[in-house]
Amino acid sequence: MLREVDLALDPVEEAQALESAADERYETRAALGEGGMGEVLLCHDRRMGRDVAMKVVHRSRADGADLRARFLREARVQGRLEHPAIVPVYDLAQDASGRTFFTMKRVRGETLEVVIARLAAGQQGAQAQYTQHKLLAAYARVCLAIDFAHARGVVHRDLKPANVMLGDFGEVYVLDWGVAKVGPGDETDDDDEPAPDESGERPIACSGDARTAAGVVLGTPAYMPPEQLRGQRVDARTDVYALGAILYEMLTLSSFHDRRTGTPMGLDDAEAEANIPPELDAIWRKATEASPAARYASARELHDAVEGYLSGDRDLSARRALVQTHLEAARALRAVRPKTLATRSRALAEVGRAIALDPNDVEALRILVELLSEPPEVAPREVVEQLEHADAQSRAVGLKKAILLYALPALMFLLPGAYVMHVKSAGYVALCLAAFFLASAAAALSYRFPKITRHVPWVTVASSIAIACASVLCGVYVFLPTLVVGNTICHAVTGRRQHRPMIIGLGVLAMLVPVTLELMGVGPNSHAFVDGALVLRSSIFDLREESTPIFLLLANIGMLVFSVRYVGHYRNALAHAELRHLSQLWQLRQLVPERARAATSEPPRAA
């Protein structure tokens, strides 16, 4: 048991102990940090040939007797606590200017405060470097170090993430023992003569004792238990409370101070707290109970609880109860009407937490499969954007094909037709060729500048005009309907949904305009009724008996093949997407044990 008498020096002893000034021994190289009492310097110990950390009293406060006494007390407390997780003190002396200093091992690494900040910011590599298991293992060693101090009558009183250092090679250190309480007594430590201990020795105050005056609170309020904030008696359970607050911040990566003061938690903080394993959730809650009697009685008990979790111990009944809580929340969210993306997302999150607690829970897996199998009533914005991107790519492929498909028929049918059959009107031939080349040019421009078709399907407009001009080939009742139907279907399949009424209207106009013009007597008449027979006339060619049937047959076959291949390409894409969807459903159903698969919805079977 460490006692105040072990730390005390009378003025003569103190002068003798500190008379060996060490300016020649230590070479100052850099500043490492600064605190309320002093600053920490990186120094080189010439005698030992090693780097050390030197803590020295601030120059501005070097003459303060109380501060100097507290500084000496910190050095002796830390020096007497010989534990691997407590930085060892090497030397205690004065420099040439009379400032008191002590040297200690130089530790390398990051404070837990910095580690938590890196993890919270999602810094690259932080998650791999500091896994939850590693942090909990380090935390358990901190608990043992604090229990070691408690066993020697020392209460730290200022535990926080900034005072825990994680070394580069697995070391863990508890820093800053400047406000530690030593031996029996209340927070004021104002008993002039504490009662003798078991050995009969009466602790005495050290020279210029700087123990806290009545009503003054030492430490960091964010991590203080209620009794410490009120200036009441503190003991080992005071440090247990601070350790519980540190555990909370490690698990949630959010501020414990905000939680205890009632600051509304953001969605991320609430989700992080909900995702804490139930065993660890119970541990930090018990450690931070407002009543000291309700907390763990010692840091050792807190260590054992965390170590039990790391060893694989699980409170199965608590886990089952928590699983049911999450599943009930998921069912309630599924029953909400109307279903929104927010409620669906929350339901999936609740099921995910249930599965994280019990990966083999049949009901949780069944609900997960059902949720993933049922498409949302309103598509998420991200899905809509992906679908629009896929549609744009599909339209681009169609436009590339259309550039050739509108130019080739003109070359393959009009020019051969002009060669096989006598041309009546070169002007009409030129008109048809120009119209189809215009449609091809519209496809090329739409492919190069896709934004121009956002509001008007210009390719459909141009192709409908070209097809209407083709009525001069064989009239409005023979070849024209085939062209109109094929063209309209292809554009309806590949075009934007909002353009479909316009596409249908353009197809109808491609039929009506040539018929109307003939009925009005504008342009050549392509048909006549003679003795009960329908006689067709071509304004471009002489319809010869030996060549006309072959021309019409080839033209219709070409249109048939073109339409089927064009639409078939999109039907294949649809079938592929459906296959992927059903395959994903099948894989999801494999998550559920076979005996429970009947409860999930089966994909539709082919008739």
Coordinates of C-alpha atoms in Angstrom, one line a residue:
M1 CA 0.0 0.0 0.0
L2 CA 1.4 3.3 -1.1
R3 CA 1.0 6.0 1.6
E4 CA 1.5 9.8 1.8
V5 CA 4.4 9.1 4.2
D6 CA 6.2 7.2 1.4
L7 CA 6.0 10.3 -0.8
A8 CA 6.9 12.9 1.9
L9 CA 10.3 14.7 2.0
D10 CA 11.3 17.3 4.6
P11 CA 13.0 20.4 3.3
V12 CA 16.5 19.0 4.0
E13 CA 15.9 15.7 2.3
E14 CA 14.3 17.5 -0.6
A15 CA 17.2 19.8 -1.1
Q16 CA 19.7 16.8 -1.0
A17 CA 17.6 14.8 -3.4
L18 CA 17.4 17.5 -6.0
E19 CA 20.8 19.1 -5.6
S20 CA 22.3 17.0 -8.5
A21 CA 21.5 19.4 -11.4
A22 CA 21.6 17.6 -14.7
D23 CA 22.1 20.2 -17.4
E24 CA 25.2 18.4 -18.5
R25 CA 23.5 15.0 -18.5
Y26 CA 20.4 15.8 -20.6
E27 CA 20.4 17.4 -24.0
T28 CA 17.0 19.0 -25.0
R29 CA 16.0 18.1 -28.5
A30 CA 12.3 18.9 -29.0
A31 CA 9.1 19.7 -27.2
L32 CA 6.6 16.7 -27.0
G33 CA 3.7 18.4 -25.2
E34 CA 2.4 20.8 -22.6
G35 CA 0.1 20.6 -19.7
G36 CA -1.3 22.6 -16.8
M37 CA 1.7 22.0 -14.5
G38 CA 4.6 21.7 -16.9
E39 CA 5.8 20.8 -20.3
V40 CA 7.3 17.5 -21.6
L41 CA 10.5 17.7 -23.6
L42 CA 12.4 15.1 -25.7
C43 CA 15.9 14.9 -24.3
H44 CA 18.9 12.7 -24.8
D45 CA 20.5 11.1 -21.7
R46 CA 24.2 11.4 -22.4
R47 CA 25.1 9.1 -19.5
M48 CA 22.9 6.2 -20.7
G49 CA 22.9 7.0 -24.4
R50 CA 19.2 7.0 -24.8
D51 CA 16.3 9.3 -25.5
V52 CA 14.0 10.1 -22.5
A53 CA 11.0 12.3 -21.9
M54 CA 11.5 15.1 -19.4
K55 CA 8.7 16.7 -17.6
V56 CA 9.6 20.1 -16.2
V57 CA 7.7 22.8 -14.3
H58 CA 6.6 25.8 -16.3
R59 CA 9.0 28.7 -16.1
S60 CA 6.1 31.0 -15.3
R61 CA 5.1 28.9 -12.3
A62 CA 8.5 27.6 -11.1
D63 CA 8.4 29.6 -7.9
G64 CA 5.0 28.3 -6.8
A65 CA 5.5 26.1 -3.7
D66 CA 2.2 24.4 -4.0
L67 CA 2.7 23.5 -7.7
R68 CA 6.2 22.4 -7.1
A69 CA 5.1 20.1 -4.3
R70 CA 2.3 18.6 -6.5
F71 CA 4.9 18.1 -9.2
L72 CA 7.2 16.3 -6.9
R73 CA 4.3 14.2 -5.6
E74 CA 3.4 13.2 -9.2
A75 CA 6.9 12.0 -9.9
R76 CA 7.1 9.9 -6.8
V77 CA 3.6 8.4 -7.2
Q78 CA 4.4 7.5 -10.8
G79 CA 7.9 6.2 -9.8
R80 CA 6.5 4.0 -7.1
L81 CA 3.9 2.4 -9.3
E82 CA 6.0 -0.2 -11.1
H83 CA 3.8 -1.7 -13.7
P84 CA 4.3 -2.4 -17.4
A85 CA 1.4 -0.1 -18.3
I86 CA 2.7 2.8 -16.2
V87 CA 5.6 4.8 -17.6
P88 CA 8.7 4.3 -15.4
V89 CA 10.4 7.3 -13.9
Y90 CA 14.2 7.4 -14.2
D91 CA 15.4 10.6 -12.5
L92 CA 14.2 13.5 -10.3
A93 CA 16.3 16.6 -10.1
Q94 CA 16.7 20.4 -10.8
D95 CA 18.2 22.2 -13.7
A96 CA 20.6 25.1 -13.4
S97 CA 17.8 27.6 -13.2
G98 CA 16.3 25.8 -10.2
R99 CA 13.3 24.3 -12.1
T100 CA 12.3 20.8 -10.9
F101 CA 12.0 18.1 -13.5
F102 CA 11.8 14.3 -13.7
T103 CA 12.7 12.1 -16.6
M104 CA 10.9 9.0 -17.7
K105 CA 10.7 6.5 -20.5
R106 CA 9.9 8.0 -23.8
V107 CA 6.8 6.3 -25.2
R108 CA 5.9 6.2 -28.9
G109 CA 2.5 5.8 -30.3
E110 CA -0.9 7.5 -30.3
T111 CA -3.3 8.4 -27.5
L112 CA -6.6 6.6 -27.5
E113 CA -8.2 10.0 -28.1
V114 CA -6.4 10.3 -31.5
V115 CA -7.2 6.7 -32.3
I116 CA -10.9 7.2 -31.7
A117 CA -10.9 10.4 -33.8
R118 CA -9.2 8.6 -36.7
L119 CA -11.7 5.8 -36.6
A120 CA -14.7 8.2 -36.4
A121 CA -13.3 10.1 -39.4
G122 CA -13.0 6.8 -41.4
Q123 CA -9.4 7.5 -41.9
Q124 CA -7.8 5.0 -44.4
G125 CA -6.0 2.1 -42.6
A126 CA -7.3 3.0 -39.2
Q127 CA -9.9 0.2 -39.0
A128 CA -7.3 -2.4 -40.0
Q129 CA -4.7 -1.0 -37.6
Y130 CA -7.1 -0.7 -34.6
T131 CA -9.7 -3.4 -34.7
Q132 CA -12.3 -3.6 -32.0
H133 CA -10.6 -6.7 -30.6
K134 CA -7.2 -5.0 -30.4
L135 CA -8.7 -2.0 -28.7
L136 CA -10.6 -4.1 -26.2
A137 CA -7.5 -6.1 -25.4
A138 CA -5.6 -2.9 -24.8
Y139 CA -8.5 -1.6 -22.7
A140 CA -8.3 -4.7 -20.5
R141 CA -4.6 -4.0 -19.8
V142 CA -5.5 -0.5 -18.8
C143 CA -8.0 -1.9 -16.3
L144 CA -5.4 -4.1 -14.8
A145 CA -2.9 -1.2 -14.5
I146 CA -5.6 0.9 -12.7
D147 CA -6.4 -2.1 -10.4
F148 CA -2.7 -2.3 -9.6
A149 CA -2.7 1.3 -8.6
H150 CA -5.8 0.8 -6.5
A151 CA -4.2 -2.1 -4.7
R152 CA -1.5 0.4 -3.7
G153 CA -4.0 3.0 -2.5
V154 CA -3.7 5.3 -5.6
V155 CA -6.8 6.6 -7.4
H156 CA -6.0 8.2 -10.8
R157 CA -9.0 10.7 -10.8
D158 CA -8.3 11.9 -14.4
L159 CA -8.8 8.8 -16.7
K160 CA -9.7 9.7 -20.2
P161 CA -8.8 8.7 -23.8
A162 CA -6.1 11.4 -23.9
N163 CA -4.3 9.8 -21.0
V164 CA -4.1 6.3 -22.5
M165 CA -1.2 5.8 -24.9
L166 CA -1.1 2.9 -27.4
G167 CA 2.5 2.1 -28.4
D168 CA 3.7 1.1 -31.8
F169 CA 4.5 -2.5 -30.7
G170 CA 1.5 -3.4 -28.6
E171 CA 2.5 -1.3 -25.5
V172 CA -0.3 0.3 -23.4
Y173 CA 0.4 3.1 -21.0
V174 CA -1.7 5.1 -18.5
L175 CA -0.4 8.7 -18.4
D176 CA -0.6 11.8 -16.2
W177 CA -0.8 10.9 -12.5
G178 CA -0.6 14.5 -11.5
V179 CA -4.0 14.6 -9.7
A180 CA -3.9 11.1 -8.3
K181 CA -5.3 10.6 -4.8
V182 CA -3.1 8.6 -2.4
G183 CA -4.2 6.7 0.6
P184 CA -7.4 7.0 2.7
G185 CA -9.4 10.2 2.9
D186 CA -12.1 12.1 1.1
E187 CA -11.9 14.3 -1.9
T188 CA -10.6 17.3 0.1
D189 CA -7.7 15.4 1.6
D190 CA -7.7 18.0 4.3
D191 CA -7.1 15.8 7.4
D192 CA -4.0 17.2 8.9
E193 CA -3.3 13.9 10.7
P194 CA -4.8 10.8 9.1
A195 CA -5.3 7.8 11.3
P196 CA -2.4 5.4 11.6
D197 CA -2.4 2.5 9.1
E198 CA -2.1 -1.2 10.0
S199 CA 1.7 -0.8 10.4
G200 CA 1.2 1.8 13.0
E201 CA 2.9 4.5 10.9
R202 CA 1.1 7.8 10.7
P203 CA 1.2 9.5 7.2
I204 CA 2.5 13.0 7.3
A205 CA 2.2 15.8 4.7
C206 CA 5.1 16.3 2.4
S207 CA 6.9 19.7 2.2
G208 CA 4.6 22.3 0.8
D209 CA 1.7 19.8 0.4
A210 CA -0.5 20.8 -2.4
R211 CA -3.4 18.5 -1.7
T212 CA -6.7 19.8 -3.0
A213 CA -8.5 22.5 -0.9
A214 CA -12.1 21.8 0.2
G215 CA -14.6 22.3 -2.6
V216 CA -12.0 22.1 -5.4
V217 CA -12.6 19.4 -8.0
L218 CA -9.7 17.9 -9.9
G219 CA -10.0 16.0 -13.2
T220 CA -11.9 16.2 -16.5
P221 CA -15.6 16.8 -15.9
A222 CA -16.7 14.9 -19.0
Y223 CA -15.4 11.6 -17.4
M224 CA -16.2 12.4 -13.7
P225 CA -18.8 10.4 -11.8
P226 CA -21.5 12.4 -9.9
E227 CA -19.7 12.1 -6.6
Q228 CA -16.5 13.5 -7.9
L229 CA -18.3 16.4 -9.5
R230 CA -19.9 17.2 -6.2
G231 CA -16.6 17.1 -4.4
Q232 CA -17.5 14.0 -2.3
R233 CA -15.4 11.1 -1.3
V234 CA -13.7 9.2 -4.2
D235 CA -12.4 5.7 -4.3
A236 CA -11.6 3.0 -6.9
R237 CA -15.2 3.1 -8.2
T238 CA -14.5 6.7 -9.3
D239 CA -11.9 5.4 -11.8
V240 CA -14.3 2.6 -12.8
Y241 CA -16.8 5.2 -13.9
A242 CA -14.2 6.9 -16.1
L243 CA -13.2 3.6 -17.5
G244 CA -16.8 2.9 -18.5
A245 CA -17.0 6.2 -20.2
I246 CA -13.8 5.4 -22.2
L247 CA -15.3 2.0 -23.2
Y248 CA -18.5 3.7 -24.5
E249 CA -16.4 6.1 -26.7
M250 CA -14.3 3.1 -28.0
L251 CA -17.5 1.2 -29.0
T252 CA -19.5 4.1 -30.5
L253 CA -16.8 6.5 -31.6
S254 CA -18.9 9.3 -30.1
S255 CA -18.7 11.5 -27.1
F256 CA -19.8 10.1 -23.8
H257 CA -20.2 13.7 -22.5
D258 CA -22.8 14.5 -25.1
R259 CA -24.8 11.3 -24.0
R260 CA -24.7 12.0 -20.3
T261 CA -25.7 15.6 -20.7
G262 CA -28.7 14.7 -22.8
T263 CA -27.4 16.2 -26.1
P264 CA -29.6 14.7 -28.8
M265 CA -27.8 11.9 -30.6
G266 CA -27.5 12.0 -34.4
L267 CA -28.6 9.0 -36.5
D268 CA -25.0 7.7 -36.7
D269 CA -24.5 7.9 -33.0
A270 CA -27.8 6.2 -32.2
E271 CA -27.1 3.5 -34.8
A272 CA -23.6 3.0 -33.3
E273 CA -25.0 2.6 -29.8
A274 CA -27.7 0.1 -31.1
N275 CA -24.9 -2.0 -32.7
I276 CA -22.9 -2.5 -29.5
P277 CA -22.9 -6.2 -28.6
P278 CA -25.3 -6.8 -25.7
E279 CA -22.5 -8.0 -23.4
L280 CA -20.4 -4.9 -23.9
D281 CA -23.5 -2.7 -23.7
A282 CA -24.2 -4.1 -20.3
I283 CA -20.6 -3.7 -19.2
W284 CA -20.3 0.1 -20.0
R285 CA -23.7 0.8 -18.5
K286 CA -22.9 -0.9 -15.3
A287 CA -19.5 0.8 -15.1
T288 CA -21.1 4.2 -15.5
E289 CA -24.0 3.8 -13.0
A290 CA -24.7 7.1 -11.1
S291 CA -24.5 5.2 -7.8
P292 CA -21.0 4.0 -6.9
A293 CA -22.6 0.9 -5.2
A294 CA -24.2 -0.1 -8.5
R295 CA -20.9 -0.1 -10.4
Y296 CA -18.2 -2.8 -10.6
A297 CA -16.5 -2.9 -7.2
S298 CA -13.1 -2.7 -8.8
A299 CA -11.2 -2.2 -12.0
R300 CA -10.4 -5.9 -11.8
E301 CA -14.1 -6.9 -12.0
L302 CA -14.4 -4.6 -15.1
H303 CA -11.4 -6.2 -16.6
D304 CA -12.8 -9.7 -16.0
A305 CA -16.1 -8.7 -17.7
V306 CA -14.3 -7.4 -20.8
E307 CA -11.9 -10.4 -20.8
G308 CA -14.8 -12.8 -20.6
Y309 CA -16.3 -11.2 -23.8
L310 CA -13.0 -11.4 -25.6
S311 CA -12.7 -15.1 -24.5
G312 CA -16.0 -15.8 -26.2
D313 CA -18.4 -15.8 -23.2
R314 CA -21.8 -14.8 -24.3
D315 CA -25.0 -14.0 -22.4
L316 CA -27.2 -16.2 -24.7
S317 CA -30.5 -15.3 -22.9
A318 CA -29.8 -11.6 -23.3
R319 CA -28.9 -12.1 -26.9
R320 CA -32.1 -14.0 -27.6
A321 CA -34.1 -11.3 -25.9
L322 CA -32.4 -8.6 -28.0
V323 CA -32.9 -10.6 -31.2
Q324 CA -36.6 -10.7 -30.5
T325 CA -36.7 -6.9 -29.8
H326 CA -35.1 -6.2 -33.1
L327 CA -37.4 -8.6 -34.9
E328 CA -40.5 -7.1 -33.4
A329 CA -39.3 -3.7 -34.5
A330 CA -38.7 -5.0 -38.0
R331 CA -42.2 -6.6 -38.1
A332 CA -43.8 -3.3 -36.9
L333 CA -41.9 -1.4 -39.6
R334 CA -43.0 -3.8 -42.3
A335 CA -46.6 -3.3 -41.3
V336 CA -46.4 0.5 -41.6
R337 CA -48.6 1.9 -44.4
P338 CA -47.7 3.5 -46.8
K339 CA -44.4 1.8 -47.1
T340 CA -41.6 4.3 -47.5
L341 CA -37.9 3.8 -48.3
A342 CA -37.1 5.1 -44.8
T343 CA -39.2 2.5 -43.0
R344 CA -37.9 -0.2 -45.3
S345 CA -34.3 0.8 -44.6
R346 CA -35.0 0.8 -40.8
A347 CA -36.6 -2.6 -41.1
L348 CA -33.5 -4.0 -42.9
A349 CA -31.3 -2.4 -40.2
E350 CA -33.3 -4.1 -37.4
V351 CA -33.1 -7.5 -39.1
G352 CA -29.4 -7.0 -39.7
R353 CA -28.8 -6.4 -36.0
A354 CA -30.8 -9.5 -35.2
I355 CA -28.7 -11.6 -37.5
A356 CA -25.5 -10.1 -36.2
L357 CA -26.6 -11.3 -32.7
D358 CA -27.7 -14.7 -33.9
P359 CA -26.7 -15.6 -37.4
N360 CA -28.7 -18.9 -37.3
D361 CA -32.1 -17.4 -36.2
V362 CA -34.6 -18.8 -38.7
E363 CA -37.1 -16.0 -38.3
A364 CA -34.6 -13.3 -38.8
L365 CA -33.3 -15.0 -41.9
R366 CA -36.8 -15.5 -43.3
I367 CA -37.7 -11.8 -42.8
L368 CA -34.5 -10.7 -44.4
V369 CA -35.1 -12.9 -47.5
E370 CA -38.7 -11.6 -47.7
L371 CA -37.5 -7.9 -47.4
L372 CA -34.9 -8.4 -50.1
S373 CA -37.3 -10.3 -52.4
E374 CA -40.0 -7.7 -52.3
P375 CA -39.1 -4.6 -54.4
P376 CA -39.8 -1.3 -52.8
E377 CA -43.0 0.4 -53.9
V378 CA -41.0 3.6 -54.7
A379 CA -37.6 3.0 -56.3
P380 CA -34.7 4.6 -54.4
R381 CA -33.1 7.6 -56.1
E382 CA -29.8 5.7 -56.5
V383 CA -31.7 2.9 -58.3
V384 CA -33.5 5.3 -60.6
E385 CA -30.2 7.0 -61.5
Q386 CA -28.6 3.6 -62.3
L387 CA -31.6 2.6 -64.4
E388 CA -31.5 5.9 -66.3
H389 CA -27.8 5.3 -67.0
A390 CA -28.5 1.8 -68.2
D391 CA -31.3 3.1 -70.5
A392 CA -29.0 5.8 -71.9
Q393 CA -26.4 3.2 -72.7
S394 CA -29.1 1.0 -74.3
R395 CA -30.3 3.9 -76.4
A396 CA -26.8 4.7 -77.5
V397 CA -26.4 1.1 -78.8
G398 CA -29.7 1.5 -80.6
L399 CA -28.8 4.8 -82.2
K400 CA -25.5 3.4 -83.5
K401 CA -27.5 0.6 -85.2
A402 CA -30.1 3.1 -86.5
I403 CA -27.4 5.2 -88.3
L404 CA -26.8 2.2 -90.6
L405 CA -30.3 0.7 -90.6
Y406 CA -31.9 3.9 -92.0
A407 CA -29.3 4.4 -94.7
L408 CA -28.9 0.8 -95.8
P409 CA -32.6 0.1 -96.8
A410 CA -32.6 3.1 -99.0
L411 CA -29.5 1.8 -100.8
M412 CA -30.6 -1.8 -100.7
F413 CA -34.1 -1.4 -102.0
L414 CA -34.5 1.9 -103.8
L415 CA -31.3 1.7 -106.0
P416 CA -31.8 -2.0 -106.9
G417 CA -35.5 -1.3 -107.6
A418 CA -34.5 1.6 -109.9
Y419 CA -32.2 -0.8 -111.7
V420 CA -34.7 -3.7 -112.0
M421 CA -37.8 -1.6 -112.7
H422 CA -38.2 1.5 -114.9
V423 CA -38.0 4.7 -112.9
K424 CA -41.0 7.0 -113.5
S425 CA -39.9 10.0 -111.4
A426 CA -36.3 10.6 -110.4
G427 CA -37.5 13.4 -108.1
Y428 CA -39.5 11.0 -105.9
V429 CA -36.5 8.6 -105.8
A430 CA -34.3 11.5 -104.6
L431 CA -37.0 12.5 -102.1
C432 CA -37.1 9.0 -100.5
L433 CA -33.3 8.7 -100.4
A434 CA -33.0 12.2 -98.8
A435 CA -35.7 11.4 -96.2
F436 CA -34.0 8.1 -95.1
F437 CA -30.5 9.7 -95.1
L438 CA -32.1 12.5 -93.0
A439 CA -33.3 9.9 -90.5
S440 CA -29.8 8.4 -90.4
A441 CA -28.3 11.8 -89.8
A442 CA -30.8 12.4 -87.0
A443 CA -29.6 9.1 -85.4
A444 CA -26.0 10.2 -85.7
L445 CA -26.6 13.6 -84.1
S446 CA -28.7 12.0 -81.3
Y447 CA -25.9 9.6 -80.6
R448 CA -23.3 12.4 -80.5
F449 CA -25.5 14.8 -78.5
P450 CA -27.9 12.7 -76.5
K451 CA -29.3 15.8 -74.6
I452 CA -31.1 17.0 -77.7
T453 CA -33.6 14.1 -77.5
R454 CA -34.5 14.7 -73.8
H455 CA -37.8 16.3 -74.7
V456 CA -38.4 15.4 -78.4
P457 CA -37.6 12.0 -80.0
W458 CA -36.1 13.6 -83.1
V459 CA -35.0 10.2 -84.6
T460 CA -38.6 9.0 -84.5
V461 CA -39.8 12.3 -86.1
A462 CA -37.2 12.0 -88.9
S463 CA -37.8 8.2 -89.5
S464 CA -41.6 8.7 -89.5
I465 CA -41.2 11.4 -92.2
A466 CA -39.0 9.1 -94.2
I467 CA -41.5 6.2 -94.0
A468 CA -44.4 8.5 -95.0
C469 CA -42.4 9.5 -98.1
A470 CA -42.0 5.8 -98.8
S471 CA -45.7 5.6 -99.5
V472 CA -44.9 6.6 -103.1
L473 CA -43.3 3.1 -103.6
C474 CA -46.3 0.9 -103.6
G475 CA -49.1 3.0 -102.1
V476 CA -50.5 3.6 -98.6
Y477 CA -52.1 0.2 -98.1
V478 CA -49.4 -2.4 -99.0
F479 CA -45.9 -1.6 -97.9
L480 CA -46.4 1.5 -95.8
P481 CA -48.2 -0.2 -92.8
T482 CA -45.4 -2.7 -92.4
L483 CA -42.8 0.0 -92.3
V484 CA -44.9 2.1 -89.8
V485 CA -45.6 -0.8 -87.4
G486 CA -42.0 -2.0 -87.4
N487 CA -40.5 1.5 -86.9
T488 CA -43.0 2.5 -84.2
I489 CA -42.5 -0.7 -82.2
C490 CA -38.7 -0.4 -82.3
H491 CA -38.8 3.2 -81.1
A492 CA -41.4 2.4 -78.4
V493 CA -39.1 -0.4 -77.1
T494 CA -35.9 1.7 -77.0
G495 CA -37.2 5.2 -76.4
R496 CA -37.8 7.1 -73.2
R497 CA -41.0 6.2 -71.3
Q498 CA -42.3 9.8 -71.4
H499 CA -41.9 9.8 -75.2
R500 CA -44.1 6.8 -75.9
P501 CA -47.4 8.7 -76.5
M502 CA -45.5 11.0 -78.9
I503 CA -44.0 7.9 -80.7
I504 CA -47.4 6.4 -81.1
G505 CA -48.8 9.7 -82.4
L506 CA -45.9 9.9 -84.9
G507 CA -46.6 6.4 -86.2
V508 CA -50.3 7.2 -86.6
L509 CA -49.4 10.4 -88.5
A510 CA -47.0 8.5 -90.8
M511 CA -50.1 6.5 -91.8
L512 CA -52.7 9.3 -91.9
V513 CA -50.8 12.0 -93.7
P514 CA -50.1 10.1 -96.9
V515 CA -53.7 8.8 -97.0
T516 CA -55.2 12.3 -96.3
L517 CA -53.0 13.9 -99.0
E518 CA -54.2 11.3 -101.5
L519 CA -57.9 11.8 -100.5
M520 CA -57.4 15.6 -100.9
G521 CA -55.9 15.1 -104.3
V522 CA -52.5 16.4 -103.3
G523 CA -49.8 14.4 -105.0
P524 CA -50.1 11.2 -107.1
N525 CA -52.8 8.7 -106.5
S526 CA -51.4 5.3 -105.5
H527 CA -54.5 3.2 -106.0
A528 CA -57.8 2.8 -107.8
F529 CA -60.8 0.5 -107.8
V530 CA -61.5 -1.0 -111.3
D531 CA -64.3 -3.5 -111.7
G532 CA -64.3 -4.4 -108.0
A533 CA -60.5 -4.8 -107.9
L534 CA -58.0 -2.7 -106.0
V535 CA -55.3 -1.5 -108.5
L536 CA -52.0 -0.3 -107.0
R537 CA -49.9 2.2 -108.6
S538 CA -46.3 3.3 -107.9
S539 CA -45.3 6.9 -108.4
I540 CA -41.6 5.8 -108.7
F541 CA -41.5 2.6 -110.6
D542 CA -43.4 0.7 -113.3
L543 CA -44.8 -2.3 -111.5
R544 CA -43.7 -5.0 -113.9
E545 CA -45.2 -8.5 -113.5
E546 CA -41.9 -10.4 -113.4
S547 CA -40.0 -8.1 -110.9
T548 CA -42.6 -6.5 -108.6
P549 CA -43.6 -9.6 -106.6
I550 CA -39.9 -10.3 -106.0
F551 CA -39.2 -6.7 -104.9
L552 CA -42.2 -6.6 -102.5
L553 CA -41.4 -10.1 -101.1
L554 CA -37.8 -9.1 -100.4
A555 CA -38.8 -5.8 -98.9
N556 CA -41.3 -7.4 -96.5
I557 CA -38.9 -10.2 -95.5
G558 CA -36.2 -7.6 -94.9
M559 CA -38.5 -5.6 -92.7
L560 CA -39.6 -8.7 -90.8
V561 CA -36.0 -9.8 -90.1
F562 CA -34.9 -6.3 -89.1
S563 CA -37.9 -5.9 -86.7
V564 CA -37.4 -9.3 -85.1
R565 CA -33.7 -8.9 -84.6
Y566 CA -34.0 -5.4 -83.2
V567 CA -36.7 -6.3 -80.7
G568 CA -35.1 -9.7 -80.0
H569 CA -32.0 -8.0 -78.8
Y570 CA -34.0 -6.2 -76.1
R571 CA -35.9 -9.3 -75.2
N572 CA -32.7 -11.1 -74.6
A573 CA -31.5 -8.3 -72.4
L574 CA -34.8 -8.5 -70.4
A575 CA -34.5 -12.3 -70.1
H576 CA -30.9 -11.9 -68.9
A577 CA -32.0 -9.4 -66.2
E578 CA -34.8 -11.7 -65.2
L579 CA -32.5 -14.6 -64.9
R580 CA -30.1 -12.6 -62.7
H581 CA -33.0 -11.5 -60.5
L582 CA -34.4 -15.0 -60.0
S583 CA -30.8 -16.4 -59.4
Q584 CA -30.4 -13.8 -56.7
L585 CA -33.7 -14.8 -55.1
W586 CA -32.6 -18.4 -55.2
Q587 CA -29.3 -17.6 -53.5
L588 CA -31.2 -15.5 -50.9
R589 CA -33.5 -18.4 -50.1
Q590 CA -30.4 -20.6 -49.5
L591 CA -29.8 -18.4 -46.4
V592 CA -32.9 -19.9 -44.8
P593 CA -32.8 -23.5 -43.5
E594 CA -34.7 -25.8 -45.8
R595 CA -37.5 -26.4 -43.3
A596 CA -38.3 -22.7 -43.2
R597 CA -38.1 -22.0 -47.0
A598 CA -41.7 -22.8 -47.5
A599 CA -42.5 -19.6 -45.5
T600 CA -40.7 -17.4 -48.0
S601 CA -42.3 -16.4 -51.2
E602 CA -41.6 -18.7 -54.1
P603 CA -40.6 -17.1 -57.5
P604 CA -43.3 -17.5 -60.1
R605 CA -43.2 -20.8 -62.1
A606 CA -43.6 -21.0 -65.8
A607 CA -47.0 -22.3 -67.0

